[in-house]
XYZ file of N, CA and C in Angstrom:
651
model
N 150.426 -92.006 -19.192
C 150.252 -92.892 -20.327
C 151.134 -94.122 -20.151
N 150.557 -95.300 -20.403
C 151.289 -96.563 -20.393
C 151.352 -97.045 -21.841
N 152.490 -96.833 -22.522
C 152.549 -97.139 -23.949
C 152.508 -98.633 -24.227
N 151.883 -98.979 -25.354
C 151.850 -100.362 -25.799
C 153.066 -100.686 -26.647
N 153.299 -101.979 -26.851
C 154.451 -102.420 -27.634
C 154.293 -102.091 -29.110
N 153.046 -102.017 -29.577
C 152.781 -101.693 -30.979
C 152.628 -100.180 -31.111
N 153.580 -99.498 -31.764
C 153.490 -98.039 -31.871
C 152.311 -97.576 -32.711
N 151.730 -98.492 -33.463
C 150.559 -98.161 -34.276
C 149.293 -98.824 -33.726
N 149.366 -99.319 -32.506
C 148.226 -99.994 -31.905
C 147.138 -99.035 -31.474
N 146.136 -99.589 -30.845
C 145.005 -98.800 -30.394
C 145.346 -98.061 -29.099
N 144.536 -97.056 -28.809
C 144.648 -96.313 -27.553
C 143.349 -96.485 -26.789
N 143.461 -96.807 -25.512
C 142.306 -96.912 -24.616
C 142.406 -95.759 -23.625
N 141.362 -94.959 -23.549
C 141.318 -93.832 -22.616
C 140.605 -94.253 -21.340
N 141.228 -93.991 -20.201
C 140.625 -94.225 -18.886
C 140.529 -92.864 -18.215
N 139.329 -92.491 -17.764
C 139.145 -91.092 -17.373
C 138.193 -90.907 -16.197
N 138.301 -89.728 -15.627
C 137.365 -89.190 -14.650
C 137.447 -87.681 -14.758
N 136.568 -86.964 -14.072
C 136.684 -85.504 -14.133
C 137.139 -84.957 -12.787
N 137.963 -83.915 -12.859
C 138.644 -83.397 -11.675
C 137.932 -82.195 -11.065
N 136.861 -81.729 -11.671
C 136.144 -80.581 -11.112
C 134.916 -81.050 -10.352
N 134.328 -80.145 -9.592
C 133.068 -80.395 -8.907
C 132.319 -79.068 -8.826
N 131.153 -79.083 -8.209
C 130.435 -77.831 -7.992
C 131.026 -77.137 -6.765
N 130.724 -75.870 -6.606
C 131.373 -75.077 -5.563
C 130.912 -75.445 -4.164
N 129.718 -76.006 -4.034
C 129.205 -76.372 -2.715
C 129.607 -77.817 -2.412
N 129.981 -78.107 -1.189
C 130.393 -79.459 -0.820
C 131.835 -79.731 -1.179
N 132.288 -80.948 -0.892
C 133.683 -81.330 -1.113
C 133.919 -82.032 -2.449
N 132.860 -82.458 -3.120
C 133.039 -83.185 -4.369
C 133.635 -84.563 -4.184
N 133.421 -85.180 -3.029
C 134.080 -86.449 -2.729
C 133.628 -87.565 -3.670
N 132.320 -87.681 -3.869
C 131.838 -88.712 -4.784
C 131.859 -88.204 -6.220
N 131.456 -86.961 -6.403
C 131.355 -86.342 -7.729
C 132.413 -85.242 -7.855
N 133.717 -85.492 -8.157
C 134.054 -86.805 -8.675
C 135.442 -87.263 -8.199
N 135.780 -86.999 -6.953
C 137.034 -87.548 -6.442
C 137.028 -89.070 -6.500
N 135.854 -89.690 -6.360
C 135.777 -91.153 -6.442
C 136.205 -91.656 -7.812
N 135.791 -90.962 -8.869
C 136.170 -91.367 -10.221
C 137.647 -91.201 -10.499
N 138.241 -90.128 -9.968
C 139.675 -89.921 -10.136
C 140.459 -90.974 -9.344
N 139.957 -91.337 -8.167
C 140.606 -92.394 -7.393
C 140.632 -93.703 -8.179
N 139.523 -94.042 -8.831
C 139.477 -95.270 -9.634
C 140.405 -95.180 -10.836
N 140.479 -94.015 -11.459
C 141.382 -93.821 -12.599
C 142.825 -94.056 -12.180
N 143.221 -93.485 -11.045
C 144.585 -93.667 -10.552
C 144.839 -95.112 -10.135
N 143.836 -95.755 -9.550
C 143.995 -97.151 -9.145
C 144.182 -98.053 -10.360
N 143.456 -97.771 -11.439
C 143.641 -98.548 -12.664
C 145.063 -98.371 -13.206
N 145.576 -97.145 -13.164
C 146.944 -96.910 -13.624
C 147.939 -97.708 -12.780
N 147.722 -97.744 -11.472
C 148.617 -98.490 -10.585
C 148.569 -99.982 -10.877
N 147.368 -100.506 -11.054
C 147.210 -101.942 -11.259
C 147.749 -102.399 -12.615
N 147.621 -101.551 -13.621
C 147.885 -101.982 -14.991
C 149.298 -101.661 -15.475
N 150.067 -100.925 -14.701
C 151.372 -100.503 -15.195
C 152.333 -101.673 -15.369
N 152.090 -102.790 -14.699
C 153.011 -103.908 -14.786
C 152.647 -104.960 -15.817
N 151.513 -104.828 -16.495
C 151.095 -105.857 -17.442
C 151.749 -105.623 -18.806
N 151.878 -106.694 -19.576
C 152.341 -106.553 -20.951
C 151.204 -106.006 -21.797
N 151.527 -105.022 -22.636
C 150.488 -104.340 -23.394
C 150.878 -104.263 -24.871
N 149.955 -104.630 -25.718
C 150.118 -104.351 -27.146
C 149.641 -102.937 -27.445
N 148.556 -102.532 -26.758
C 147.929 -101.237 -27.009
C 148.207 -100.281 -25.852
N 148.068 -99.003 -26.114
C 148.395 -97.952 -25.149
C 147.210 -97.642 -24.243
N 147.502 -97.472 -22.958
C 146.506 -97.021 -21.989
C 146.799 -95.567 -21.645
N 145.817 -94.706 -21.831
C 145.977 -93.271 -21.583
C 145.013 -92.843 -20.480
N 145.543 -92.278 -19.416
C 144.748 -91.879 -18.249
C 144.608 -90.359 -18.239
N 143.362 -89.889 -18.177
C 143.097 -88.454 -18.286
C 142.130 -88.015 -17.188
N 142.466 -86.893 -16.533
C 141.535 -86.216 -15.640
C 141.029 -84.974 -16.343
N 139.766 -84.984 -16.741
C 139.202 -83.863 -17.494
C 138.685 -82.778 -16.561
N 138.778 -81.525 -17.006
C 138.187 -80.410 -16.287
C 136.865 -79.995 -16.906
N 136.131 -79.171 -16.167
C 134.904 -78.528 -16.658
C 133.830 -79.522 -17.089
N 133.773 -80.691 -16.434
C 132.690 -81.630 -16.740
C 131.347 -81.074 -16.299
N 131.347 -80.341 -15.190
C 130.084 -79.812 -14.675
C 129.502 -78.724 -15.581
N 130.292 -78.244 -16.537
C 129.805 -77.301 -17.548
C 129.545 -78.025 -18.865
N 128.923 -79.168 -18.781
C 128.560 -79.991 -19.938
C 129.803 -80.518 -20.663
N 130.726 -81.052 -19.869
C 131.893 -81.765 -20.391
C 132.723 -80.922 -21.360
N 132.950 -79.668 -20.980
C 133.752 -78.781 -21.823
C 135.168 -79.333 -21.996
N 135.746 -79.886 -20.919
C 137.114 -80.372 -20.993
C 137.293 -81.518 -21.961
N 136.481 -82.562 -21.840
C 136.636 -83.701 -22.740
C 136.213 -83.337 -24.160
N 135.244 -82.436 -24.282
C 134.818 -81.997 -25.608
C 135.961 -81.266 -26.320
N 136.668 -80.420 -25.583
C 137.801 -79.723 -26.178
C 138.920 -80.704 -26.533
N 139.143 -81.667 -25.669
C 140.181 -82.660 -25.952
C 139.889 -83.390 -27.258
N 138.661 -83.857 -27.411
C 138.295 -84.618 -28.606
C 138.368 -83.757 -29.859
N 137.913 -82.524 -29.767
C 137.789 -81.681 -30.954
C 139.046 -80.877 -31.291
N 139.930 -80.653 -30.292
C 141.063 -79.773 -30.541
C 142.420 -80.356 -30.156
N 142.472 -81.216 -29.161
C 143.757 -81.563 -28.567
C 144.269 -82.961 -28.902
N 143.397 -83.870 -29.263
C 143.819 -85.260 -29.502
C 144.329 -85.407 -30.933
N 145.643 -85.380 -31.090
C 146.225 -85.488 -32.427
C 146.096 -86.894 -33.004
N 145.838 -87.883 -32.151
C 145.765 -89.279 -32.588
C 144.375 -89.859 -32.330
N 143.336 -89.057 -32.546
C 141.969 -89.486 -32.238
C 141.585 -90.754 -32.990
N 142.109 -90.931 -34.191
C 141.749 -92.101 -34.986
C 142.261 -93.398 -34.371
N 143.221 -93.305 -33.453
C 143.736 -94.499 -32.775
C 142.978 -94.820 -31.491
N 142.232 -93.856 -30.961
C 141.482 -94.105 -29.735
C 140.314 -95.027 -30.058
N 140.287 -96.192 -29.425
C 139.334 -97.236 -29.801
C 138.289 -97.518 -28.732
N 138.534 -97.070 -27.505
C 137.588 -97.367 -26.415
C 137.847 -96.396 -25.277
N 136.784 -96.068 -24.552
C 136.871 -95.145 -23.423
C 136.212 -95.788 -22.211
N 136.883 -95.723 -21.072
C 136.338 -96.198 -19.799
C 136.299 -94.999 -18.859
N 135.108 -94.526 -18.542
C 134.944 -93.305 -17.757
C 134.319 -93.611 -16.396
N 134.894 -93.014 -15.345
C 134.374 -93.173 -13.984
C 133.791 -91.836 -13.512
N 132.554 -91.878 -13.045
C 131.914 -90.645 -12.569
C 130.936 -90.991 -11.459
N 131.246 -90.557 -10.248
C 130.342 -90.723 -9.111
C 130.073 -92.199 -8.837
N 131.102 -92.906 -8.405
C 131.012 -94.360 -8.258
C 131.074 -94.817 -6.801
N 131.143 -93.879 -5.834
C 131.504 -94.281 -4.490
C 130.435 -94.253 -3.419
N 129.179 -94.059 -3.769
C 128.145 -93.939 -2.744
C 128.001 -95.223 -1.928
N 127.712 -95.085 -0.636
C 127.530 -96.240 0.237
C 126.326 -97.078 -0.187
N 125.311 -96.424 -0.698
C 124.116 -97.163 -1.103
C 123.770 -96.782 -2.534
N 122.952 -97.614 -3.165
C 122.546 -97.329 -4.530
C 122.770 -98.514 -5.435
N 122.763 -98.269 -6.720
C 122.871 -99.301 -7.744
C 124.072 -98.992 -8.627
N 125.071 -99.855 -8.605
C 126.223 -99.677 -9.483
C 125.811 -99.981 -10.917
N 126.203 -99.097 -11.824
C 125.799 -99.227 -13.217
C 127.001 -99.063 -14.137
N 127.000 -99.824 -15.230
C 127.983 -99.654 -16.287
C 127.202 -99.439 -17.575
N 127.161 -98.197 -18.023
C 126.437 -97.859 -19.243
C 127.330 -98.108 -20.444
N 126.828 -98.895 -21.393
C 127.592 -99.287 -22.579
C 127.081 -98.514 -23.791
N 127.959 -97.743 -24.409
C 127.602 -97.010 -25.616
C 128.501 -97.506 -26.733
N 127.918 -98.300 -27.618
C 128.700 -98.904 -28.688
C 127.823 -99.812 -29.514
N 128.212 -101.069 -29.611
C 127.466 -102.070 -30.362
C 126.903 -103.121 -29.404
N 125.939 -103.927 -29.860
C 125.465 -105.031 -29.019
C 126.581 -105.990 -28.627
N 127.560 -106.186 -29.495
C 128.686 -107.067 -29.183
C 129.516 -106.492 -28.040
N 129.696 -105.167 -28.029
C 130.433 -104.561 -26.931
C 129.664 -104.693 -25.625
N 128.347 -104.471 -25.664
C 127.534 -104.626 -24.459
C 127.630 -106.054 -23.925
N 127.570 -107.033 -24.820
C 127.652 -108.435 -24.397
C 129.003 -108.723 -23.744
N 130.071 -108.169 -24.301
C 131.396 -108.363 -23.716
C 131.461 -107.755 -22.322
N 131.009 -106.520 -22.188
C 131.047 -105.838 -20.890
C 130.181 -106.568 -19.879
N 129.005 -106.970 -20.298
C 128.099 -107.679 -19.390
C 128.726 -108.975 -18.895
N 129.430 -109.669 -19.762
C 130.069 -110.914 -19.356
C 131.105 -110.708 -18.262
N 131.799 -109.578 -18.303
C 132.785 -109.270 -17.267
C 132.104 -108.761 -16.010
N 131.157 -107.833 -16.185
C 130.509 -107.191 -15.037
C 129.689 -108.193 -14.234
N 128.926 -109.031 -14.917
C 128.028 -109.948 -14.205
C 128.796 -110.914 -13.311
N 130.014 -111.254 -13.702
C 130.805 -112.179 -12.891
C 131.307 -111.533 -11.609
N 131.275 -110.197 -11.561
C 131.789 -109.485 -10.392
C 130.716 -108.664 -9.693
N 129.493 -108.816 -10.135
C 128.413 -107.942 -9.707
C 127.882 -108.319 -8.332
N 127.653 -107.314 -7.495
C 126.942 -107.510 -6.245
C 125.558 -106.871 -6.335
N 125.535 -105.563 -6.466
C 124.265 -104.860 -6.593
C 124.403 -103.865 -7.726
N 124.034 -104.272 -8.921
C 124.179 -103.381 -10.052
C 123.897 -104.062 -11.368
N 124.207 -103.356 -12.459
C 123.852 -103.874 -13.761
C 124.690 -103.204 -14.839
N 124.793 -103.867 -15.992
C 125.332 -103.268 -17.206
C 124.178 -103.132 -18.189
N 124.166 -102.061 -18.943
C 123.059 -101.822 -19.867
C 123.525 -100.936 -21.012
N 122.778 -100.953 -22.105
C 123.070 -100.105 -23.254
C 122.390 -98.754 -23.067
N 123.111 -97.674 -23.375
C 122.518 -96.359 -23.228
C 123.428 -95.259 -23.716
N 122.862 -94.049 -23.746
C 123.589 -92.847 -24.145
C 123.272 -91.761 -23.138
N 124.299 -91.059 -22.654
C 124.096 -89.950 -21.723
C 125.053 -88.815 -22.068
N 124.547 -87.601 -22.316
C 125.422 -86.485 -22.678
C 126.075 -85.807 -21.485
N 125.685 -86.195 -20.264
C 126.150 -85.483 -19.073
C 127.332 -86.177 -18.405
N 128.303 -86.588 -19.192
C 129.514 -87.227 -18.668
C 130.561 -87.227 -19.765
N 131.825 -87.441 -19.365
C 132.951 -87.175 -20.255
C 133.157 -88.192 -21.364
N 132.455 -89.284 -21.345
C 132.560 -90.232 -22.451
C 131.823 -89.728 -23.685
N 130.810 -88.884 -23.492
C 129.916 -88.518 -24.588
C 130.628 -87.886 -25.784
N 131.553 -86.918 -25.615
C 132.213 -86.355 -26.802
C 132.955 -87.395 -27.637
N 133.483 -88.425 -26.999
C 134.099 -89.514 -27.755
C 133.033 -90.277 -28.532
N 131.929 -90.565 -27.852
C 130.827 -91.265 -28.496
C 130.347 -90.510 -29.729
N 130.289 -89.182 -29.623
C 129.831 -88.366 -30.746
C 130.755 -88.495 -31.946
N 131.994 -88.912 -31.718
C 132.952 -89.148 -32.805
C 132.995 -90.618 -33.216
N 132.061 -91.414 -32.726
C 131.984 -92.814 -33.122
C 132.876 -93.749 -32.348
N 133.383 -93.294 -31.188
C 134.274 -94.118 -30.372
C 133.458 -94.744 -29.243
N 133.407 -96.060 -29.144
C 132.595 -96.709 -28.108
C 133.253 -96.631 -26.737
N 132.453 -96.933 -25.708
C 133.010 -96.944 -24.364
C 131.971 -97.221 -23.306
N 132.416 -97.130 -22.053
C 131.543 -97.396 -20.912
C 131.659 -96.258 -19.901
N 130.595 -96.101 -19.144
C 130.551 -95.126 -18.058
C 130.177 -95.871 -16.782
N 131.121 -95.933 -15.839
C 130.854 -96.487 -14.519
C 130.232 -95.390 -13.656
N 129.086 -95.692 -13.053
C 128.427 -94.759 -12.143
C 127.711 -95.520 -11.047
N 127.079 -94.771 -10.168
C 126.333 -95.407 -9.079
C 125.104 -94.567 -8.801
N 123.957 -95.082 -9.208
C 122.696 -94.359 -9.103
C 122.152 -94.486 -7.683
N 122.064 -93.359 -6.988
C 121.668 -93.391 -5.584
C 120.202 -93.075 -5.354
N 119.542 -92.517 -6.334
C 118.143 -92.137 -6.137
C 117.527 -91.829 -7.490
N 116.402 -92.436 -7.777
C 115.699 -92.119 -9.018
C 115.168 -90.691 -8.906
N 115.383 -89.822 -9.918
C 115.996 -90.096 -11.211
C 117.464 -89.767 -11.289
N 118.174 -89.677 -10.174
C 119.591 -89.319 -10.272
C 120.306 -89.423 -8.956
N 121.184 -88.513 -8.718
C 122.053 -88.543 -7.545
C 121.642 -87.386 -6.641
N 120.874 -87.655 -5.648
C 120.198 -86.599 -4.906
C 121.147 -85.676 -4.159
N 122.336 -86.152 -3.778
C 123.216 -85.351 -2.936
C 124.438 -84.809 -3.665
N 124.633 -85.171 -4.923
C 125.902 -84.882 -5.585
C 126.233 -83.402 -5.637
N 125.273 -82.592 -5.953
C 125.523 -81.159 -6.058
C 125.008 -80.463 -4.805
N 125.504 -80.922 -3.671
C 125.053 -80.359 -2.403
C 126.177 -80.424 -1.387
N 125.925 -79.862 -0.209
C 126.917 -79.886 0.861
C 127.113 -81.285 1.441
N 126.264 -82.236 1.039
C 126.368 -83.604 1.553
C 127.369 -84.462 0.781
N 127.954 -83.931 -0.279
C 128.909 -84.689 -1.095
C 130.286 -84.632 -0.434
N 130.403 -85.325 0.700
C 131.613 -85.308 1.522
C 132.232 -86.697 1.570
N 133.376 -86.801 2.230
C 134.048 -88.091 2.351
C 133.198 -89.115 3.094
N 132.347 -88.642 4.009
C 131.485 -89.564 4.754
C 130.486 -90.269 3.836
N 130.229 -89.705 2.668
C 129.264 -90.292 1.745
C 129.887 -91.327 0.816
N 131.190 -91.543 0.929
C 131.915 -92.358 -0.053
C 132.360 -93.680 0.555
N 132.191 -94.752 -0.222
C 132.631 -96.092 0.165
C 133.855 -96.488 -0.642
N 134.961 -96.753 0.024
C 136.162 -97.227 -0.667
C 135.934 -98.584 -1.315
N 135.086 -99.411 -0.724
C 134.786 -100.723 -1.303
C 134.123 -100.582 -2.668
N 133.203 -99.626 -2.802
C 132.530 -99.433 -4.086
C 133.503 -98.911 -5.144
N 134.396 -98.012 -4.752
C 135.404 -97.515 -5.688
C 136.300 -98.662 -6.138
N 136.692 -99.523 -5.192
C 137.548 -100.663 -5.522
C 136.837 -101.619 -6.472
N 135.525 -101.852 -6.257
C 134.784 -102.745 -7.154
C 134.819 -102.208 -8.571
N 134.585 -100.928 -8.741
C 134.587 -100.346 -10.079
C 135.962 -100.469 -10.725
N 137.019 -100.154 -9.964
C 138.374 -100.213 -10.514
C 138.756 -101.639 -10.891
N 138.446 -102.599 -10.021
C 138.788 -103.993 -10.296
C 138.045 -104.522 -11.518
N 136.776 -104.183 -11.620
C 135.982 -104.634 -12.763
C 136.506 -104.023 -14.051
N 136.799 -102.736 -14.014
C 137.346 -102.079 -15.203
C 138.688 -102.688 -15.594
N 139.540 -102.958 -14.614
C 140.864 -103.505 -14.910
C 140.787 -104.870 -15.586
N 139.777 -105.650 -15.251
C 139.612 -106.944 -15.905
C 139.428 -106.767 -17.409
N 138.656 -105.750 -17.800
C 138.457 -105.473 -19.219
C 139.669 -104.781 -19.825
N 140.208 -103.793 -19.122
C 141.323 -103.019 -19.667
C 142.549 -103.884 -19.905
N 142.843 -104.788 -18.981
C 144.004 -105.660 -19.137
C 143.845 -106.569 -20.347
N 142.652 -107.117 -20.515
C 142.415 -108.019 -21.648
C 142.487 -107.277 -22.969
N 141.823 -106.127 -23.059
C 141.797 -105.385 -24.311
C 143.178 -104.839 -24.663
N 143.915 -104.380 -23.661
C 145.236 -103.803 -23.931
C 146.220 -104.832 -24.466
N 145.995 -106.097 -24.170
C 146.931 -107.136 -24.595
C 146.426 -107.947 -25.784
N 145.217 -107.699 -26.241
C 144.608 -108.527 -27.282
C 144.898 -108.000 -28.683
N 145.163 -108.935 -29.589
C 145.309 -108.566 -30.981
C 143.970 -108.349 -31.645
N 143.045 -109.268 -31.425
C 141.695 -109.176 -31.980
C 140.715 -108.862 -30.865
N 140.031 -107.745 -30.964
C 139.052 -107.368 -29.948
C 137.717 -108.057 -30.205
N 136.911 -108.272 -29.151
C 135.622 -108.949 -29.314
C 134.505 -108.031 -29.803
N 134.834 -106.785 -30.137
C 133.820 -105.859 -30.656
C 134.497 -104.831 -31.541
N 133.688 -104.157 -32.354
C 134.198 -103.159 -33.281
C 134.396 -101.800 -32.606
N 135.194 -100.973 -33.237
C 135.269 -99.552 -32.890
C 134.117 -98.872 -33.615
N 132.933 -98.934 -33.010
C 131.730 -98.442 -33.671
C 130.645 -98.171 -32.636
N 129.672 -97.363 -33.036
C 128.498 -97.070 -32.220
C 127.270 -97.453 -33.019
N 126.349 -98.168 -32.399
C 125.145 -98.661 -33.054
C 124.337 -97.521 -33.668
N 123.717 -97.790 -34.824
C 122.970 -96.747 -35.540
C 121.836 -96.161 -34.712
N 121.140 -96.990 -33.944
C 120.056 -96.477 -33.107
C 120.588 -95.502 -32.066
N 121.754 -95.790 -31.522
C 122.376 -94.865 -30.577
C 122.825 -93.592 -31.275
N 123.277 -93.706 -32.525
C 123.709 -92.536 -33.266
C 122.582 -91.528 -33.384
N 121.362 -91.991 -33.566
C 120.229 -91.075 -33.665
C 120.036 -90.301 -32.373
N 120.165 -90.977 -31.239
C 120.041 -90.295 -29.955
C 121.189 -89.324 -29.736
N 122.377 -89.739 -30.109
C 123.540 -88.865 -29.975
C 123.358 -87.599 -30.800
N 122.918 -87.754 -32.037
C 122.710 -86.592 -32.901
C 121.654 -85.656 -32.316
N 120.640 -86.236 -31.689
C 119.622 -85.413 -31.043
C 120.193 -84.606 -29.886
N 121.007 -85.239 -29.055
C 121.646 -84.512 -27.954
C 122.566 -83.414 -28.468
N 123.283 -83.690 -29.539
C 124.184 -82.689 -30.103
C 123.397 -81.468 -30.586
N 122.250 -81.692 -31.187
C 121.415 -80.569 -31.644
C 120.836 -79.792 -30.468
N 120.364 -80.516 -29.453
C 119.644 -79.871 -28.350
C 120.549 -79.178 -27.346
N 121.723 -79.762 -27.096
C 122.544 -79.311 -25.974
C 123.837 -78.615 -26.381
N 124.362 -78.955 -27.549
C 125.678 -78.450 -27.925
C 125.611 -77.489 -29.110
């Protein structure tokens, strides 16, 4: 945790998951996300901060985000202060489409897009909801955030849960792009008094979230 100067300020969670499936090395899913989380901590520790940056490696993501779900529902004593979540999951593939999924308000999507587009090579930012990653339990509590990922094959990641998820499948350049892009947003938000978006999730997204909660949880 990198505490902010304001003891009553907001908390920004930066996360990845530390588990993988039993087959393969889990290099992309999700050692790549943990690498980006640690890189953000390294880059941001020297900046002046009004708000607190909290770095978390969640367990049991492959079991439908049990770790982050437990954190949100049982362990976070200051949940009302958590204002934004930046989650990294499977960001290191050599090929594919880098994506930043925005779950919040249109204003938050516009802010993220403005940062991402300036640094984009092959990828996109878009509005969406996905229950299969550690940001979702926060979203279900009305906390906005983003999920950095890298889509390698429609409709998903063809090699992630296989013996091919090895270090040879991972690009350090792609991990660095995700970390650098995230840090541009994290540094600005951590030092800002007035944020460019609300701590809120759009009503249309809330309907989808409620549907996932009924169907999956």
